[in-house]
Amino acid sequence: MKTEINPITDGANMARRSFLRYAGASAAAVAVMGAAASCSKNDRVIVTPGGGADIGSGDPGILNYAYALEQLEAAFYLQVIATPYSGISAIETSYLTDIRDHEVVHRDFFKAALGSKAIAALTPDFSKIDFSSRDKVLGAAKAFEDLGVQAYDGAGYLIKDAGYLTIAGKIVSVEARHAALISNLISPGTFVPADQVNSDGLNKSASIAEVLAQANTYLKTKVSAVNYNYKP
Amino acid sequence: MNLFNIISEIEKVDPEIHERLNPRRAAIKNITSFGSKVAVAAMPFALGTLFKKAYGQATSTVVDVLNFALTLEHLEAGFYNKGATTSGLIPSADSAYIGFVTRDENAHVKFLQGAITASGGTPVGPATFDFTGGNNKGNGPFPTVFSSYATFLAVAQVFEDTGVRAYKGQAPNLIGNQDILTAALSIHAVEARHASAIRKLRHDLGHDANIKPYIVSTASLGNDTGVAAANNNYKGEENVTQGGVNLVSALKVSVGVATASFDEPLSKEDVTALLVGSFIVSN
């Protein structure tokens, strides 16, 4: 495994190395990932000519997929707090500030953890969202949170390493807490809405292709997943 | 990528790789036909399937995980069913709200029973419960669980947060089983939605002015519920290091933000120790 110094993450490179070593029980899988990197194109991040980004494959691919979604969510809530909608209440400001902080932590965590394997910073496109409208902002927030939950639940089975799967699990339940909160803010008592939770009491899940098709409508930098049958 | 390079690389860190592969005749036999039948482009996928067979979990593990989950869902369903039928406990203004949670927990019981049967296992029945946490003596830390709405919601919150932790802890045992892992993650998300909703209700009713829909720990205490009897249910939530990244020092965020951003898992042993002999009656 090469030990490149990433100019952006700098000291966080050490963190990335620890991250890769995190799952002691799955040392074999991690070692293979490192060894295979030198002979496989598949784990590399592909930067497409149009300025888009491809998540790649393997566990780093799934982590980059999560990183892309967290970048989108963080950018959205940063905007929400920078330009609050008219009539925002103190408790709503408090909740939305908390969520912004959580999404920024998720984004920065993935960037540090992925190190040199991370996709580039994505440029969002929120031109379709009216940030002055409570209904529009909370509606978009619900869409982002529900999408995030469906994405993590739908991609969990693609993760090979137990340590990474646990980390995805640690994040998805926080996204689900956000999703329920936003739904409750829109209309009290809608924390398990019929469009998200089925009659078996299961949250919906979605494929990478389904999720990225949605996410890309809010991104100037288009994200692809050629190894998972998705091109924008 | 070369298949045999991969195997030799694994051998360096897992000397038992050949033992893992060899006894599985069906898996190893496939190796010989790879070159001829599988296109080079499909190799990584085929390889994943091969290793899944070699490292894949036994069916009994899956059934064990599902029965563990079913035990918890019986507990939750039993709790909410009892609450719903206790007159004067749940205010009518909240009966629909709590009713969604009750509905989902009962749906989880049914779903898991079906999944266990379909996996060739036998679903466990409900245990004997003491929702005061008193191991059938009815005098545990929550003696007013069905006479005080505030206590009922406090216990509900602890059950939901603990349920989230329990499912999370089991996910690694389901790696390689797409259907069951996805279903478990989907229930896990719904438990987290419930946890968020119960927490918000407790806040809105003024039962706990500081409670948030997510778990905001301090450096020394995972538990943010103010229910000291539940400290062990939240033990570990104060963790701020994820995958080797210390969020507080590396990302310059507060302990509260760092802990609220990630929920922590609990092992089956920890969950069992928390519930059996208190809420789940042991002889």
Short mmCIF file of C-alpha atoms in Angstrom, two decimals, chain A residues 14-16 18-20 22 27-29 31-32 35-36 39-40 42 91 94-96 98-99 101-106 108-109 112-113 145-146 149 152-162 165-174 176-181 183-185 188-193 196-205, chain B residues 1-2 5-6 9-10 13-14 44 48 52 55 96-98 100-101 103-104 107-108 111 160-161 164 168 171-179 181-183 185-190 192-197 199-200 203-204 211-216 237 239 241-247 250-251 253 256-265:
data_model
loop_
_atom_site.label_atom_id
_atom_site.label_comp_id
_atom_site.label_asym_id
_atom_site.label_seq_id
_atom_site.Cartn_x
_atom_site.Cartn_y
_atom_site.Cartn_z
CA MET A 14 -2.66 9.01 9.32
CA ALA A 15 -6.28 8.88 10.25
CA ARG A 16 -7.05 7.20 6.99
CA SER A 18 -5.92 3.83 11.03
CA PHE A 19 -9.33 3.74 9.44
CA LEU A 20 -8.26 1.06 7.00
CA TYR A 22 -9.89 -0.37 12.02
CA ALA A 27 -7.83 -7.67 8.32
CA ALA A 28 -7.79 -10.05 5.36
CA ALA A 29 -10.26 -8.05 3.35
CA ALA A 31 -5.09 -6.21 3.17
CA VAL A 32 -6.48 -7.50 -0.12
CA ALA A 35 -2.65 -5.23 -2.30
CA ALA A 36 -5.13 -5.26 -5.14
CA CYS A 39 -3.07 -4.21 -9.98
CA SER A 40 -6.70 -3.21 -10.26
CA ASN A 42 -11.45 -0.78 -10.26
CA ILE A 91 -36.52 25.49 17.94
CA SER A 94 -31.80 24.84 16.74
CA TYR A 95 -32.76 21.56 15.03
CA LEU A 96 -31.61 22.62 11.57
CA ASP A 98 -27.78 20.55 14.73
CA ILE A 99 -28.51 18.68 11.51
CA ASP A 101 -23.41 20.18 12.10
CA HIS A 102 -24.03 16.42 11.88
CA GLU A 103 -23.94 16.41 8.08
CA VAL A 104 -20.74 18.46 8.03
CA VAL A 105 -19.17 15.95 10.43
CA HIS A 106 -20.28 13.07 8.20
CA ASP A 108 -15.54 15.66 6.77
CA PHE A 109 -15.27 12.21 8.33
CA ALA A 112 -10.53 12.19 6.16
CA ALA A 113 -11.20 8.46 6.10
CA GLU A 145 -32.99 12.72 4.54
CA ASP A 146 -35.31 10.04 3.16
CA VAL A 149 -31.70 6.55 4.63
CA TYR A 152 -27.45 3.53 3.17
CA ASP A 153 -30.01 0.78 3.67
CA GLY A 154 -29.87 -0.15 -0.01
CA ALA A 155 -26.07 -0.21 -0.28
CA GLY A 156 -25.28 -1.92 3.04
CA TYR A 157 -25.18 -5.36 1.45
CA LEU A 158 -22.48 -4.21 -0.99
CA ILE A 159 -20.06 -3.51 1.88
CA LYS A 160 -17.62 -6.35 2.45
CA ASP A 161 -15.83 -5.15 5.55
CA ALA A 162 -17.53 -5.42 8.95
CA LEU A 165 -20.64 -1.71 7.56
CA THR A 166 -20.80 -0.77 11.23
CA ILE A 167 -19.78 2.80 10.43
CA ALA A 168 -22.48 3.02 7.76
CA GLY A 169 -24.92 1.70 10.37
CA LYS A 170 -23.80 4.34 12.86
CA ILE A 171 -24.60 7.06 10.34
CA VAL A 172 -27.83 5.72 8.82
CA SER A 173 -29.66 5.68 12.15
CA VAL A 174 -28.74 9.33 12.65
CA ALA A 176 -33.27 8.23 10.09
CA ARG A 177 -33.55 10.32 13.26
CA HIS A 178 -33.23 13.43 11.08
CA ALA A 179 -35.77 12.12 8.58
CA ALA A 180 -38.33 11.49 11.33
CA LEU A 181 -37.65 14.91 12.85
CA SER A 183 -41.30 14.84 8.83
CA ASN A 184 -42.56 15.72 12.31
CA LEU A 185 -41.75 19.40 11.71
CA PRO A 188 -46.64 16.25 13.56
CA GLY A 189 -47.10 12.48 13.71
CA THR A 190 -45.68 11.69 10.25
CA PHE A 191 -42.36 10.24 11.43
CA VAL A 192 -43.02 6.91 9.70
CA PRO A 193 -44.73 8.17 6.53
CA GLN A 196 -41.05 5.61 3.34
CA VAL A 197 -42.18 2.77 5.62
CA ASN A 198 -44.15 -0.19 4.29
CA SER A 199 -46.76 -2.38 5.98
CA ASP A 200 -44.06 -4.79 7.24
CA GLY A 201 -42.60 -1.89 9.22
CA LEU A 202 -39.56 -1.78 6.92
CA ASN A 203 -38.02 1.46 5.70
CA LYS A 204 -37.70 1.59 1.93
CA SER A 205 -34.26 1.13 0.46
CA MET B 1 -5.98 -8.51 -11.45
CA ASN B 2 -4.87 -12.08 -11.11
CA ASN B 5 -2.22 -13.27 -6.79
CA ILE B 6 -5.27 -12.42 -4.76
CA GLU B 9 -2.11 -12.07 -0.89
CA ILE B 10 -4.86 -13.35 1.37
CA VAL B 13 -2.77 -12.39 6.28
CA ASP B 14 -5.06 -15.40 6.50
CA PRO B 44 -14.22 -9.38 -9.50
CA GLY B 48 -16.76 -12.08 -4.55
CA LYS B 52 -18.80 -15.38 0.00
CA TYR B 55 -16.38 -16.99 4.34
CA ALA B 96 -52.41 8.09 16.94
CA TYR B 97 -48.75 9.11 17.37
CA ILE B 98 -47.95 6.21 19.72
CA PHE B 100 -47.81 4.24 14.64
CA VAL B 101 -45.02 2.90 16.81
CA ARG B 103 -48.27 -0.80 14.63
CA ASP B 104 -44.66 -1.00 13.43
CA ALA B 107 -45.40 -5.64 12.06
CA HIS B 108 -41.74 -6.35 12.91
CA PHE B 111 -42.14 -10.03 9.57
CA GLU B 160 -36.09 2.44 21.05
CA ASP B 161 -32.54 3.72 21.47
CA VAL B 164 -31.28 0.80 17.33
CA LYS B 168 -26.57 -2.11 14.47
CA ALA B 171 -25.33 -6.11 10.96
CA PRO B 172 -21.80 -7.56 10.54
CA ASN B 173 -23.20 -11.04 11.23
CA LEU B 174 -25.36 -10.70 8.13
CA ILE B 175 -22.67 -9.68 5.63
CA GLY B 176 -23.14 -11.59 2.40
CA ASN B 177 -26.87 -12.11 2.89
CA GLN B 178 -28.42 -9.37 0.78
CA ASP B 179 -32.08 -9.94 1.63
CA LEU B 181 -29.15 -7.66 5.86
CA THR B 182 -31.23 -5.17 3.88
CA ALA B 183 -34.35 -6.08 5.86
CA LEU B 185 -31.11 -2.35 8.13
CA SER B 186 -34.62 -1.32 7.11
CA ILE B 187 -36.03 -2.25 10.54
CA HIS B 188 -33.02 -0.53 12.15
CA ALA B 189 -33.95 2.71 10.33
CA VAL B 190 -37.56 2.47 11.49
CA ALA B 192 -34.33 5.10 14.72
CA ARG B 193 -37.36 6.99 13.37
CA HIS B 194 -39.31 5.84 16.45
CA ALA B 195 -36.48 6.87 18.78
CA SER B 196 -36.42 10.34 17.20
CA ALA B 197 -40.20 10.65 17.50
CA ARG B 199 -37.58 11.90 22.04
CA LYS B 200 -39.33 14.82 20.33
CA HIS B 203 -39.38 17.37 24.63
CA ASP B 204 -42.65 18.85 23.37
CA ILE B 211 -33.78 16.19 25.06
CA LYS B 212 -33.05 16.11 21.31
CA PRO B 213 -34.18 13.61 18.68
CA TYR B 214 -30.58 12.33 18.57
CA ILE B 215 -28.30 11.19 21.40
CA VAL B 216 -26.14 14.09 22.57
CA GLU B 237 -22.47 6.53 23.05
CA ASN B 239 -17.38 7.60 21.76
CA THR B 241 -13.46 8.22 17.49
CA GLN B 242 -14.81 6.75 14.27
CA GLY B 243 -12.66 4.49 12.11
CA GLY B 244 -9.51 5.88 13.70
CA VAL B 245 -10.58 9.50 13.19
CA ASN B 246 -11.00 11.44 16.43
CA LEU B 247 -13.82 13.75 15.37
CA ALA B 250 -9.34 16.12 13.82
CA LEU B 251 -12.54 17.92 12.77
CA VAL B 253 -16.22 19.83 16.65
CA GLY B 256 -22.03 16.90 21.64
CA VAL B 257 -21.93 17.25 17.86
CA ALA B 258 -19.48 14.37 17.44
CA THR B 259 -21.56 11.95 19.53
CA ALA B 260 -24.91 12.99 18.05
CA SER B 261 -23.56 12.42 14.53
CA PHE B 262 -22.90 8.72 15.09
CA ASP B 263 -25.00 6.14 16.95
CA GLU B 264 -23.04 3.32 18.57
CA PRO B 265 -23.72 -0.43 18.36
#
